[in-house]
Every structure is written in C-alpha cells, then in structure tokens.
Short mmCIF file of C-alpha atoms in Angstrom, two decimals:
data_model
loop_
_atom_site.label_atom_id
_atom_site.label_comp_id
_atom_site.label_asym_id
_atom_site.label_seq_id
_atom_site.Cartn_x
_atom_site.Cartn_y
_atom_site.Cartn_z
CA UNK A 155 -93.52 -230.85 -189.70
CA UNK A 156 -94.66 -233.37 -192.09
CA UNK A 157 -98.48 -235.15 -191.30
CA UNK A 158 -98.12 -238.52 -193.01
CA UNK A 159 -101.71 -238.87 -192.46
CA UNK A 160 -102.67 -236.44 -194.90
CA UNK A 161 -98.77 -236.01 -196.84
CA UNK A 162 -99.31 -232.84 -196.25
CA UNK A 163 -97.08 -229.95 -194.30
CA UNK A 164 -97.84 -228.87 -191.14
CA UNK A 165 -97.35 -225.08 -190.62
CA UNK A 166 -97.12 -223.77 -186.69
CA UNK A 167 -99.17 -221.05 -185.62
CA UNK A 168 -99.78 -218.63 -182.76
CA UNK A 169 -103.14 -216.48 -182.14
CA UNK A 170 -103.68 -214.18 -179.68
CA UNK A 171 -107.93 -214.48 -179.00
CA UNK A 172 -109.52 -211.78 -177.31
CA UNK A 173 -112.93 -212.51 -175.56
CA UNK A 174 -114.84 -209.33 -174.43
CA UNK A 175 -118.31 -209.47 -173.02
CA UNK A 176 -120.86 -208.20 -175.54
CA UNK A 177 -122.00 -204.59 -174.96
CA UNK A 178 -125.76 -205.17 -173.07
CA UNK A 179 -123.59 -207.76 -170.39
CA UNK A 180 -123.37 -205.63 -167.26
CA UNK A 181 -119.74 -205.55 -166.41
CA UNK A 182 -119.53 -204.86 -162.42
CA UNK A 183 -115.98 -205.56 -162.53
CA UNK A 184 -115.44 -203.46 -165.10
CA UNK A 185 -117.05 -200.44 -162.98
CA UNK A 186 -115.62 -201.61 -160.33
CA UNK A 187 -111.68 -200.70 -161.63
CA UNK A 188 -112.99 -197.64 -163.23
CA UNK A 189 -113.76 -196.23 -159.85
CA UNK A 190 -110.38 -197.30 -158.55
CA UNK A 191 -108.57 -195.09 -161.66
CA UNK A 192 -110.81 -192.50 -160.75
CA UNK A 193 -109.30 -192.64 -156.97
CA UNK A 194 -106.18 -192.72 -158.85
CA UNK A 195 -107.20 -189.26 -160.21
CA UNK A 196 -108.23 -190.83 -164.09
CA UNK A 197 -111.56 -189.11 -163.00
CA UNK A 198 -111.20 -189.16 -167.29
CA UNK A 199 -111.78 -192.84 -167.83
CA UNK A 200 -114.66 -192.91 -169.22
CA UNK A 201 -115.67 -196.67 -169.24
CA UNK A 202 -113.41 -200.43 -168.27
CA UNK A 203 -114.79 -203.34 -169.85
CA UNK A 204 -112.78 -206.43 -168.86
CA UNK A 205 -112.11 -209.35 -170.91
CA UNK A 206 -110.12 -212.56 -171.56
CA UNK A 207 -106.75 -213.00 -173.46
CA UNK A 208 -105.92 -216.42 -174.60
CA UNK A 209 -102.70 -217.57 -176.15
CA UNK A 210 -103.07 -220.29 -178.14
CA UNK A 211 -100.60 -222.59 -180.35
CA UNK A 212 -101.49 -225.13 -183.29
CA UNK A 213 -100.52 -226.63 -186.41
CA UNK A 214 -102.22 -227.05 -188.96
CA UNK A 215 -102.10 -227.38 -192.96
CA UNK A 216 -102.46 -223.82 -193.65
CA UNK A 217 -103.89 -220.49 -192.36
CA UNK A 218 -107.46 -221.26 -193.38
CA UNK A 219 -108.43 -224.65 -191.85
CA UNK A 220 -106.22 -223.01 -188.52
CA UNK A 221 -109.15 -219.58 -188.73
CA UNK A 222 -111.83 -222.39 -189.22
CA UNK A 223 -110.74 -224.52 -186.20
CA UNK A 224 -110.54 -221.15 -184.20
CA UNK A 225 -113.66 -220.30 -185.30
CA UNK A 226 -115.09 -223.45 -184.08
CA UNK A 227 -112.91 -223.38 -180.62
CA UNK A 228 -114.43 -220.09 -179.92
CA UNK A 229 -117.73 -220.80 -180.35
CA UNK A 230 -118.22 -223.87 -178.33
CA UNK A 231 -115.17 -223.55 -175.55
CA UNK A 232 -113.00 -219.96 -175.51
CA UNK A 233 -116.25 -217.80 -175.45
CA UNK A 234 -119.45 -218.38 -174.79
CA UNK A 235 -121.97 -216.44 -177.75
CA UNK A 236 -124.67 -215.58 -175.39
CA UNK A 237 -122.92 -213.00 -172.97
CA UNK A 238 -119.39 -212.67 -175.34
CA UNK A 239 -117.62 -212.05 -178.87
CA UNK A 240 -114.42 -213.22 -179.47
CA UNK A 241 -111.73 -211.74 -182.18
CA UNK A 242 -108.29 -213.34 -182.73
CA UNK A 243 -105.57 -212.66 -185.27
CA UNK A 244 -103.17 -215.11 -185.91
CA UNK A 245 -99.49 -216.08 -187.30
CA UNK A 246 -97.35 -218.80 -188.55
CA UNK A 247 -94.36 -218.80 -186.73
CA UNK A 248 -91.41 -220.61 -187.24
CA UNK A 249 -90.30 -223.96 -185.38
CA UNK A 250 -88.21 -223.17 -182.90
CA UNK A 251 -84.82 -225.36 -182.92
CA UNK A 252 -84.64 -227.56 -180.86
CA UNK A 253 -87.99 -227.76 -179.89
CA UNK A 254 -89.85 -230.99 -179.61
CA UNK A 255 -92.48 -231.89 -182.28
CA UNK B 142 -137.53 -243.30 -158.79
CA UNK B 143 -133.81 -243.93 -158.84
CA UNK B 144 -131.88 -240.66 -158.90
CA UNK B 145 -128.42 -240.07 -160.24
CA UNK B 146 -126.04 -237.37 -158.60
CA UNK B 147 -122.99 -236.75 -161.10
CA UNK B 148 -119.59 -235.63 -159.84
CA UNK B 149 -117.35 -233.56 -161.31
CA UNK B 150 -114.09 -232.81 -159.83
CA UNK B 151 -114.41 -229.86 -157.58
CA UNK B 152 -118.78 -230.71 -156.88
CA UNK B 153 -118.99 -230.13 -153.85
CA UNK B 154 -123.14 -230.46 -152.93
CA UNK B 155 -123.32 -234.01 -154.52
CA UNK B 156 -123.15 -235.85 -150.75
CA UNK B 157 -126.21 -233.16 -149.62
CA UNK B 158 -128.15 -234.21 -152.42
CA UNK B 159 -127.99 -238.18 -152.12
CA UNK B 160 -128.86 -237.09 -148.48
CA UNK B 161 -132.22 -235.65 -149.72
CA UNK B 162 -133.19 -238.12 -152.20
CA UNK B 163 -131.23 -241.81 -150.36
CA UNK B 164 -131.69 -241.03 -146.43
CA UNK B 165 -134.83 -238.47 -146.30
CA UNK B 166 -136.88 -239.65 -149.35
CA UNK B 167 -135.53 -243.74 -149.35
CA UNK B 168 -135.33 -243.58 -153.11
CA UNK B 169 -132.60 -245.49 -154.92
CA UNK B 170 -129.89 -242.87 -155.65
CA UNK B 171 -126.63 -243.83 -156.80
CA UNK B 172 -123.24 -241.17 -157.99
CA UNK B 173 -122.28 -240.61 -161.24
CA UNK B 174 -119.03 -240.00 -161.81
CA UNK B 175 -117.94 -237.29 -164.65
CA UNK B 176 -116.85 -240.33 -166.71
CA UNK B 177 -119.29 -242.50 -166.60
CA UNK B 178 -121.44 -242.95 -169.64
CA UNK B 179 -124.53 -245.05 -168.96
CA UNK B 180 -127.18 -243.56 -167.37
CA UNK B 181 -129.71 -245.65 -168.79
CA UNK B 182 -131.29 -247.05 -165.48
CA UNK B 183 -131.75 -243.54 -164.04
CA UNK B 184 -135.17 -241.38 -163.78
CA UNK B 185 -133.42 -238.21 -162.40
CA UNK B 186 -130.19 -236.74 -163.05
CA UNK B 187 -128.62 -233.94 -160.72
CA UNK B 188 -126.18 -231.78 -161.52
CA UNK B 189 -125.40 -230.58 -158.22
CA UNK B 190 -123.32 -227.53 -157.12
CA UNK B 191 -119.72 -226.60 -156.60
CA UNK B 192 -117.20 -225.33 -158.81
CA UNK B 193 -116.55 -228.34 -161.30
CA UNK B 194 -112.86 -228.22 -162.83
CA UNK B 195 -112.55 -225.24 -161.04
CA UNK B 196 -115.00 -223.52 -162.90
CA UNK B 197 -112.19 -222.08 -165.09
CA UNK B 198 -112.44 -219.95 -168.09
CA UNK B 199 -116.26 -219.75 -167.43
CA UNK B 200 -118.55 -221.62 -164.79
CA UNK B 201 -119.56 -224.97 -166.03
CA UNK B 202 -117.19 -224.31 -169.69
CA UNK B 203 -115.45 -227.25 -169.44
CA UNK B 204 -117.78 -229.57 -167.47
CA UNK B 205 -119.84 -229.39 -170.28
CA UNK B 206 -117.58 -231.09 -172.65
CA UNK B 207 -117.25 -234.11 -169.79
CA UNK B 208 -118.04 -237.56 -171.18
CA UNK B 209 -121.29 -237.57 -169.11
CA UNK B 210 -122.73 -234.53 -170.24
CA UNK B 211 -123.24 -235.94 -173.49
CA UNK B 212 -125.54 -238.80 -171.54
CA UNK B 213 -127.13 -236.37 -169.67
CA UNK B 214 -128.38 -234.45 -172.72
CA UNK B 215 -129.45 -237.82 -174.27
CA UNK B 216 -131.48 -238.04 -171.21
CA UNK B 217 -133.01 -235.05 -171.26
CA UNK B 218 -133.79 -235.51 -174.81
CA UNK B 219 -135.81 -239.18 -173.72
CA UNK B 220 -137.83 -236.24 -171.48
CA UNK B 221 -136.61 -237.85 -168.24
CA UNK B 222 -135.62 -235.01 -165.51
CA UNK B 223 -132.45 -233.78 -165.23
CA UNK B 224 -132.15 -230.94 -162.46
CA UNK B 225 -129.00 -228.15 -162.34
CA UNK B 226 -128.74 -226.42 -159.24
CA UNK B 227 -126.13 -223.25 -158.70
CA UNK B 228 -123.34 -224.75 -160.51
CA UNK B 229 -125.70 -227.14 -162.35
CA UNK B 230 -127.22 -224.47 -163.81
CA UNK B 231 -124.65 -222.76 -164.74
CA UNK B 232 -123.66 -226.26 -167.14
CA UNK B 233 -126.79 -226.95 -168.37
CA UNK B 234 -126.73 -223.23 -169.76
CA UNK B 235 -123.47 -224.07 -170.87
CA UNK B 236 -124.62 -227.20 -173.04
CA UNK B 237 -127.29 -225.16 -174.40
CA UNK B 238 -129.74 -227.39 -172.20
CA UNK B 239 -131.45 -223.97 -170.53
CA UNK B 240 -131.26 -220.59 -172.30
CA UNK B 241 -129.42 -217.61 -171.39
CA UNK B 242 -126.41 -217.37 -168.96
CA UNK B 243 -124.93 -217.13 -165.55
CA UNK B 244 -122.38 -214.40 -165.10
CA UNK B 245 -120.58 -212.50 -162.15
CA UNK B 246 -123.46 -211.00 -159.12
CA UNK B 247 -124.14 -207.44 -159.89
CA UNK B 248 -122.39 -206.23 -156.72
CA UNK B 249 -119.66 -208.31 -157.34
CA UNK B 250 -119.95 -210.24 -153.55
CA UNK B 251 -120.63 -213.99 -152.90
CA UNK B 252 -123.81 -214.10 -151.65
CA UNK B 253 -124.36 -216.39 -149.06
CA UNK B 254 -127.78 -216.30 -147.27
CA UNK B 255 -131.68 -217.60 -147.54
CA UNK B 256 -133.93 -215.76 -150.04
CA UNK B 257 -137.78 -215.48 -150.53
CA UNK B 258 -138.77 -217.03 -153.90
CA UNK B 259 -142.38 -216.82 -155.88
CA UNK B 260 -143.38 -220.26 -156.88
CA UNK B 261 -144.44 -218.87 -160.53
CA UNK B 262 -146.14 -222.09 -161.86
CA UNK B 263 -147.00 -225.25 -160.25
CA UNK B 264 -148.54 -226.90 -163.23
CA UNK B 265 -144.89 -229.21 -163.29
CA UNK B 266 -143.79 -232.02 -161.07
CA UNK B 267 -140.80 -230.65 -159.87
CA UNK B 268 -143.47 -227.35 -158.13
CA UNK B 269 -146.26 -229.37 -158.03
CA UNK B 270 -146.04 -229.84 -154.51
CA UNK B 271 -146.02 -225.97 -153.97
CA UNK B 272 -148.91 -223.56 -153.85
CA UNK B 273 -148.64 -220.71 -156.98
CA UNK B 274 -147.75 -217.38 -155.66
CA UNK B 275 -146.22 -218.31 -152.74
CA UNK B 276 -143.38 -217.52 -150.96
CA UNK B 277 -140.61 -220.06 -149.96
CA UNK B 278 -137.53 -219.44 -148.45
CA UNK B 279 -134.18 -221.23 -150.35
CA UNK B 280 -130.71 -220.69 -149.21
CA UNK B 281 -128.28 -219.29 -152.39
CA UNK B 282 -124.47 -219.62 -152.60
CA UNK B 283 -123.23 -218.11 -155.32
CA UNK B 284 -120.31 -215.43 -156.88
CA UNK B 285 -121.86 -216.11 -160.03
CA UNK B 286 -125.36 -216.33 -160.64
CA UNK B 287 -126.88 -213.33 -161.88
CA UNK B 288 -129.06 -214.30 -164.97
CA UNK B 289 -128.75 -213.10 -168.30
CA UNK B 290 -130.60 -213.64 -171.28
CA UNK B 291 -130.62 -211.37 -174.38
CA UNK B 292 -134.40 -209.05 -174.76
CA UNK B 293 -135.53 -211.45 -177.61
CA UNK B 294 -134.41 -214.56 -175.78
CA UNK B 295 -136.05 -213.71 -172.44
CA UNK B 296 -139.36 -212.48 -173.86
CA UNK B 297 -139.60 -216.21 -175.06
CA UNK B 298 -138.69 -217.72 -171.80
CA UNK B 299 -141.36 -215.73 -170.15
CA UNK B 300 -143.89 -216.21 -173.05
CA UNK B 301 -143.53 -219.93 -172.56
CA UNK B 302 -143.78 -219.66 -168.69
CA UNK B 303 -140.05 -221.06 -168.53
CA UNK B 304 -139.76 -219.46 -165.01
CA UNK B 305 -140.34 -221.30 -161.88
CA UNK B 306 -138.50 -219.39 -159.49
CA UNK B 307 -138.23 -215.65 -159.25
CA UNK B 308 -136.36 -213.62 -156.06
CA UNK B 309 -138.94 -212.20 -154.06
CA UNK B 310 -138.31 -208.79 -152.48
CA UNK B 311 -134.63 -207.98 -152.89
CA UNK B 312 -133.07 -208.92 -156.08
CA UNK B 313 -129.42 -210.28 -154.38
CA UNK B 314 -127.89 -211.00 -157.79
CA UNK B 315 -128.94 -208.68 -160.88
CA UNK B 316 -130.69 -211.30 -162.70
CA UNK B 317 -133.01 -210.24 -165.29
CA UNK B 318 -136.46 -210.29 -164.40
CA UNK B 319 -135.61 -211.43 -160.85
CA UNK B 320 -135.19 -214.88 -162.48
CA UNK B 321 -133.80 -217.80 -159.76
CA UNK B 322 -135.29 -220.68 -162.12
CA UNK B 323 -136.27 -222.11 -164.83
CA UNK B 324 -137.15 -224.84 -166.91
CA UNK B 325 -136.67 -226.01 -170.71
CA UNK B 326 -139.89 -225.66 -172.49
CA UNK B 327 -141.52 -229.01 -172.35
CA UNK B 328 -140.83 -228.55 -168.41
CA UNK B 329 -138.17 -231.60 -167.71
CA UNK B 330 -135.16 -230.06 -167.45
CA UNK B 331 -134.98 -227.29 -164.51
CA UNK B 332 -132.00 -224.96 -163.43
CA UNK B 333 -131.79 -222.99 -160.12
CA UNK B 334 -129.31 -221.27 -158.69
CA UNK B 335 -130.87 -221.25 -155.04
CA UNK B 336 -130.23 -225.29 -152.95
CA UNK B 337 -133.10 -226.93 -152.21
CA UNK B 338 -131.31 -229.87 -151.00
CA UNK B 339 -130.04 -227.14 -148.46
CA UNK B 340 -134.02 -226.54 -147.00
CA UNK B 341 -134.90 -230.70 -146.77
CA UNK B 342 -134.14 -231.35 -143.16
CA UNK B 343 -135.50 -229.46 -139.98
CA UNK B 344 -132.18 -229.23 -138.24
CA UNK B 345 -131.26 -227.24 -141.00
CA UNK B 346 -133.68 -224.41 -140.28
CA UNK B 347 -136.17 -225.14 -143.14
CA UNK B 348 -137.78 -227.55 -145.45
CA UNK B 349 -139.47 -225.19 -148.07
CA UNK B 350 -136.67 -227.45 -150.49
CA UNK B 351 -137.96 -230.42 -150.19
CA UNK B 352 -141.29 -230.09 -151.89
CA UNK B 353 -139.36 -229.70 -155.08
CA UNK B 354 -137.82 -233.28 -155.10
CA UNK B 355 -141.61 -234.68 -153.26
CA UNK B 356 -143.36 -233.05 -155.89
CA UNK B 357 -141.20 -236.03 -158.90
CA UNK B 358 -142.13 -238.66 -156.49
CA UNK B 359 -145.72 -237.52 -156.87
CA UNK B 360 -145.56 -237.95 -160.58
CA UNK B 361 -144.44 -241.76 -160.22
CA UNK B 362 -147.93 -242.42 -158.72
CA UNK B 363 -150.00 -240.37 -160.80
CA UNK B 364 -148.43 -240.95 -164.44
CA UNK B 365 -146.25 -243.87 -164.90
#
C-alpha cells in the first residue's frame, strides 16, 4: 500500500500482545482455576496467572515506527503499568488478495 | 456551587447523584455528557459509577481517553473538585488523576452491602463535615475495587495523608491498607469506591453520605 502522504510504502503487520499482571498483583482468578485443575487431579500445577491476549493489525512504514507505536499503545491503552507488563512480537504479513485497503 | 455529573455510556449512578446535589442540596447541577468539552462554568465534577463502555479491557481504560476526560483533568489541574466514586475511581486512576489501581475483589464476589469506614482526616472540604476517627456506614457495589498500589507508591500516599477513607472492621475487598479513599495530594481530587450518594436520603436507611457533598458547600461560605 502506497501512503501518498509521506511517498512512502506501507508494510502490514500482525502482533500478538500479551498482557500479564505483574508478579506482586494478587491474582484470585488465577488461584481460583488452579484449584479447579487440582479437582481435575493436576494437584501438580504449581501456580495460574491469567492474562490478556490481544490481536492486533496495522500498517505502517516499517517494523520500527510499528514496535514504537506498540510501545506507546501499550502503555497508555492495552495495559495498564501499575498492576501489568505487556510483551508482543510482531510480523509483516502479506496483503491478502482481495482484501480491501 | 454548580455541580457537573458526566455520563458515559453504561453510568449508571449519574441520576442518584443529581438527586443528592439538585433535589436534596438545591444546588445547580447539570449532566455532562462523555462528549462534551466545556466545563468551564462548573465547581464540581462527578464521575459517578457504573460500568462506562462496558468497562472493557480494564475498568475505566477507555473512558479515560473520552473527549471529556481531557476537561476534567484541566479542571482538576485549575484545583476545582472533581470526585470519582466506584467506577469514577477506577478512571481517575486510569488518567493518572489518583495513584495506584483498582483490580478484581480478593474473593473474587461482587460485593454488594454497607460497610463501616474511618474518617482518616477531616482537615478537607469534602470530610470536613465529619468527625476524625469515626465510623460511618457507606454502601459499596463493586466486582472490582480492591486497591492496589506498589510498596514505594503507597508509602507516599500514606506519608502525604492521601487516605480519607479506610474499611473499618472487615476488609470486603483486599485493598491494601484497608484503603476505600483517597485524595490527590493538594486534596481536590477524591476517589472512593464506597456511594455516598447511596447514604443522602432517610428512606434509604442512612445519611452518613451526605456529609461528604455538605462538607463543599461549607467551603463556598468560608473561602470563596
């Protein structure tokens, strides 16, 4: 996709972000399924944290300004610093044909 | 004192408010809706409960980002009030307004019941109209509203007397320090997750509430 704005490009990519609450957030929830594993009979699960997945699509010029706008999604929005950290990896993939743009 | 009750999609305490502060206190009070972005005549801004935009991804995430909020944090910053309560909190955490965070109840139910509270400090208008140490009795409604601040971050809130409202007895929730409220440090901005516009009217069973929004009316006479 082309950006006449900047005559640049546009590459597509996908991430995958993962927000987990930071270790000293008590995660009831959490405790809560590892009881139910150990009903199961997993008496060896050990701990469950729980956490967020987030699927996320964007364009943008290349792979670096895409990690910084991530960055900056994360921080403000997807997660929230005080009680989470976030990871994500991401990947240009290739327009689809046929697919609207 | 005119107040100002904003609305988010999915508030849901707004109306009990403007009951407290229009039809029990007669003080101008008008709503605010999300996308309004003038607040300039107002003296008080409530955030009032509920689950605004469904409270998805996190509780009060995406109100945060609503065109009023940034007004509301320009207000705060003039020092004019601005009160959270329960899901009001929970967004002026979110905006950075308060410290710390709201997260899921330590037993995992939604608590729905009245609660004993200290009055910590009454040195502010919004507890001036309390006695210090005492007990009051607040309903809570929340799923989410156990407090959580990291050890660095909540050794400052206490050093600077940030909390207004502890749990009394019982802690329902998990929140650190039996924290129910608190307030920015220069004292105008105030998050709670217990209603005190649910304790303003007798036939309601209580009125320990309504000393909170008397005690700002107070502060008309004596400073302005």
């Amino acid at each position: 996709m082309w950006d006449w704005e900047s005559s640049q490009v546009l590459r597509k990519y996908l991430a995958h972000v993962y927000v987990t609450l930071r270790p000293s957030v008590l995660d009831p929830a959490g405790t809560a399924v590892q009881s139910g594993l150990s009903h199961m009979g997993y008496d060896n699960v050990e701990q469950v944290r729980i956490g967020k997945y987030i699927e996320l699509r964007l364009t943008a010029v290349d792979e670096k300004t895409a990690t910084e706008q991530l960055n900056r999604m994360c921080d403000r929005l997807l997660a929230n610093p005080t009680i989470e950290n976030y990871r994500f990896d991401l990947k240009e993939v290739s327009v689809e044909i046929g697919a609207s743009m | 004192m005119k107040f100002g009750i904003v609305v988010f999609p999915g508030s849901n305490c707004d109306r009990d408010v403007a009951y407290v502060t229009r039809d029990i206190l007669k003080q101008p009070t008008r709503m605010v809706w999300h996308e309004d972005t003038d607040l300039t005549d107002l003296d008080v801004v409530v955030v009032p409960g509920g689950f605004s935009y469904g409270d998805y991804l996190r509780c009060g995430a995406i109100a945060r980002f609503s065109p009023v909020m940034q007004q509301v944090v320009a207000h705060a910053q003039q020092g004019k009030f601005v009160l959270g309560i329960c899901n009001g909190f929970q967004i002026l955490t979110e905006a950075g307004l308060l410290p710390g965070a709201l997260v899921r109840n330590r037993d995992l139910h939604f608590i729905c019941d009245r609660v004993e509270l200290t009055v910590e400090r009454t040195d502010l208008p919004w507890t001036q109209a309390y006695s210090v140490g005492k007990t009051v009795t607040i309903p809570i409604a929340h799923g989410e509203g156990r407090f959580y601040a990291d050890k660095r971050t909540l050794e400052q809130i206490e050093a600077n007397n940030q909390v207004l409202f502890r749990y009394a007895g019982n802690n329902p929730n998990g929140s650190v320090n039996n924290i129910a409220g608190i307030c920015n440090r220069q004292g105008n901005i105030l998050g709670m997750m217990p209603h005190p516009e649910r304790a303003s009217d007798p036939i309601l069973g209580g009125t320990d509430g309504l000393k909170l929004f008397q005690g700002l009316l107070e502060r008309v006479v004596a400073v302005v």
